[in-house]
Amino acid sequence: AQKITQTQPGMFVQEKEAVTLDCTYDTSDQSYGLFWYKQPSSGEMIFLIYQGSYDEQNATEGRYSLNFQKARKSANLVISASQLGDSAMYFCAMRDPRGSSNTGKLIFGQGTTLQVKP
Amino acid sequence: ETGVTQSPTHLIKTRGQQVTLRCSSQSGHNTVSWYQQALGQGPQFIFQYYREEENGRGNFPPRFSGLQFPNYSSELNVNALELDDSALYLCASRPNRGGTEAFFGQGTRLTVV
């Protein structure tokens, strides 16, 4: 069964420092996509970064990078130079590769609450 | 700003009642998914609509139903509300071709009393 595991319920980081949020996944499929979303207290899910299973290089988007280790089935999010506005809930998700080509079902982990200290 | 809007933002209903939640997607986004997010949990996939037809469903009972309209809007209907239906309901849309990420609305927080 497809599953996402985030083992850190809460994390603290000092402003301007880097932080790594852990994510492991379980799938028997060879083709899949991995996502990270940020959810502030307002509720909206904000897309941060995407990694395809066949991508050879780790994805990067500004201050966000994804440390993709396929053999370990991990997709950790690294936030560099943390800012106060980064305080939010962070979710790792996997697109379910089963079903039709138009299926966009996302399987989410439990999330990690990140608090950035000034 | 994702271009996906949901209404209402908050709603209180009584157990046994019916509720309709609405979502307006970006133009050209003909795939829409609905998720239920209980407090402190990750979102759970309810179902997906593509070109006005349901083409994927999660582990939710039939009293959860939906509609998608040609103008890129959609609805989530829940009948016979139960206390456990209290949650944040998120709508997500994506284009059929191109792009990989889903664009989420701000959600509707439903409280069942």
Coordinates of N, CA, C and O in Angstrom, one line a residue, chain A residues 35 37 39 41-45 47 50 89 91 95 100-111, chain B residues 1-2 31 33 35 37 40-43 45 48 50 55 88 90 94 96 100-106:
Chain A
F35 N 5.8 15.3 -3.4 CA 5.5 16.7 -3.2 C 5.7 17.1 -1.8 O 5.6 16.3 -0.9
Y37 N 4.2 20.3 0.6 CA 3.2 21.4 0.7 C 3.4 22.1 2.1 O 3.7 21.5 3.0
Q39 N 1.3 24.5 4.9 CA 0.0 24.9 5.2 C 0.1 25.8 6.4 O 0.2 25.4 7.6
S41 N -1.6 28.7 9.1 CA -2.8 28.6 9.9 C -4.1 28.9 9.2 O -5.2 28.6 9.6
S42 N -3.9 29.7 8.1 CA -5.1 30.0 7.3 C -5.7 28.8 6.6 O -6.9 28.9 6.2
G43 N -5.0 27.7 6.4 CA -5.5 26.5 5.9 C -5.1 26.1 4.5 O -5.2 25.0 4.1
E44 N -4.8 27.1 3.7 CA -4.5 26.8 2.3 C -3.2 26.0 2.1 O -2.2 26.3 2.8
M45 N -3.2 25.1 1.3 CA -2.0 24.2 1.0 C -1.2 24.9 -0.1 O -1.7 25.2 -1.2
F47 N 1.9 24.8 -2.6 CA 2.9 23.9 -3.2 C 4.3 24.5 -3.1 O 4.6 25.7 -3.3
Y50 N 8.5 19.7 -6.1 CA 8.2 18.4 -6.7 C 9.4 17.6 -7.1 O 10.4 18.2 -7.6
M89 N 2.6 24.3 9.1 CA 2.6 22.9 9.0 C 3.2 22.5 7.6 O 2.8 23.1 6.6
F91 N 3.7 19.3 4.8 CA 3.2 18.0 4.5 C 4.0 17.4 3.3 O 4.2 18.1 2.3
R95 N 1.9 11.3 -5.2 CA 0.8 11.1 -6.1 C 0.7 9.6 -6.3 O 1.6 8.9 -6.7
S100 N -6.2 5.9 -13.6 CA -6.1 6.5 -14.9 C -5.0 7.5 -14.9 O -4.5 8.0 -13.9
S101 N -4.6 7.9 -16.2 CA -3.5 8.8 -16.3 C -3.9 10.2 -15.8 O -3.1 11.0 -15.5
N102 N -5.2 10.4 -15.6 CA -5.6 11.7 -15.1 C -5.8 11.7 -13.6 O -6.2 12.7 -13.0
T103 N -5.6 10.6 -12.9 CA -5.8 10.6 -11.5 C -4.7 11.4 -10.8 O -3.6 11.3 -11.0
G104 N -5.2 12.3 -10.0 CA -4.3 13.2 -9.3 C -4.3 13.0 -7.8 O -3.9 13.9 -7.0
K105 N -4.8 11.9 -7.4 CA -4.9 11.6 -5.9 C -3.6 11.7 -5.3 O -2.6 11.2 -5.7
L106 N -3.5 12.5 -4.2 CA -2.4 12.7 -3.4 C -2.5 12.0 -2.0 O -3.6 12.0 -1.4
I107 N -1.5 11.3 -1.6 CA -1.4 10.6 -0.3 C -0.5 11.4 0.5 O 0.7 11.6 0.2
F108 N -1.1 11.9 1.7 CA -0.3 12.8 2.5 C 0.2 12.1 3.8 O -0.4 11.2 4.3
G109 N 1.3 12.6 4.3 CA 1.8 12.2 5.6 C 1.0 13.0 6.7 O 0.1 13.8 6.4
Q110 N 1.4 12.8 7.9 CA 0.7 13.4 9.1 C 1.1 14.8 9.3 O 0.5 15.6 10.0
G111 N 2.2 15.2 8.6 CA 2.7 16.6 8.8 C 3.7 16.9 9.9 O 3.8 16.1 10.8
Chain B
E1 N -1.5 33.1 -4.0 CA -2.8 33.1 -4.7 C -2.8 32.0 -5.7 O -2.0 32.0 -6.7
T2 N -3.7 31.0 -5.4 CA -3.7 29.8 -6.3 C -4.8 29.9 -7.4 O -4.8 29.1 -8.3
T31 N -9.6 19.1 -13.9 CA -9.5 18.0 -12.9 C -9.6 18.7 -11.5 O -8.8 19.6 -11.2
S33 N -10.1 17.7 -7.2 CA -10.2 16.7 -6.2 C -10.6 17.4 -4.9 O -10.4 18.6 -4.7
Y35 N -10.6 16.9 -0.6 CA -9.9 16.2 0.5 C -10.5 16.6 1.8 O -11.0 17.7 2.0
Q37 N -9.6 17.0 5.9 CA -8.5 17.1 6.8 C -9.0 17.3 8.2 O -9.4 18.4 8.6
G40 N -5.2 18.2 13.0 CA -3.9 17.6 13.4 C -3.5 16.4 12.5 O -2.5 15.7 12.7
Q41 N -4.3 16.2 11.4 CA -4.0 15.1 10.5 C -3.7 15.6 9.1 O -3.9 16.8 8.8
G42 N -3.2 14.7 8.2 CA -3.0 15.1 6.9 C -4.3 14.9 6.1 O -5.2 14.2 6.5
P43 N -4.4 15.6 5.0 CA -5.6 15.5 4.2 C -5.8 14.1 3.7 O -4.9 13.4 3.3
F45 N -8.0 11.9 0.7 CA -8.6 12.0 -0.6 C -10.0 11.5 -0.5 O -10.3 10.3 -0.1
Q48 N -12.3 12.5 -7.0 CA -11.8 13.4 -8.0 C -12.8 13.4 -9.2 O -13.4 12.4 -9.5
Y50 N -13.2 14.6 -13.3 CA -12.5 15.0 -14.5 C -13.5 15.1 -15.6 O -14.3 14.1 -15.9
N55 N -13.8 10.1 -11.4 CA -12.8 9.1 -11.9 C -11.8 8.7 -10.9 O -10.7 8.3 -11.2
L88 N -11.6 20.2 8.0 CA -11.3 21.2 7.0 C -11.5 20.5 5.6 O -10.9 19.4 5.4
L90 N -10.8 20.6 1.7 CA -10.0 21.2 0.7 C -10.3 20.8 -0.7 O -10.5 19.6 -0.9
R94 N -6.2 20.9 -11.0 CA -5.0 20.9 -11.9 C -5.4 20.8 -13.3 O -6.5 20.3 -13.6
N96 N -5.4 19.4 -17.1 CA -5.4 18.0 -17.6 C -4.0 17.7 -18.2 O -3.4 16.7 -17.9
T100 N 2.5 19.6 -12.7 CA 2.4 18.4 -11.9 C 1.7 18.7 -10.6 O 1.2 17.8 -10.0
E101 N 1.7 20.0 -10.1 CA 1.2 20.2 -8.8 C -0.3 20.5 -8.9 O -0.8 21.0 -9.9
A102 N -0.9 20.2 -7.8 CA -2.3 20.6 -7.6 C -2.4 21.9 -6.9 O -1.6 22.2 -6.0
F103 N -3.4 22.7 -7.3 CA -3.5 24.1 -6.7 C -4.7 24.0 -5.7 O -5.8 23.6 -6.1
F104 N -4.5 24.3 -4.5 CA -5.5 24.2 -3.4 C -6.2 25.5 -3.1 O -5.5 26.6 -3.2
G105 N -7.4 25.4 -2.7 CA -8.1 26.5 -2.1 C -7.8 26.6 -0.7 O -7.1 25.8 -0.1
Q106 N -8.4 27.6 0.0 CA -8.1 27.9 1.4 C -8.9 27.0 2.3 O -8.7 27.0 3.5

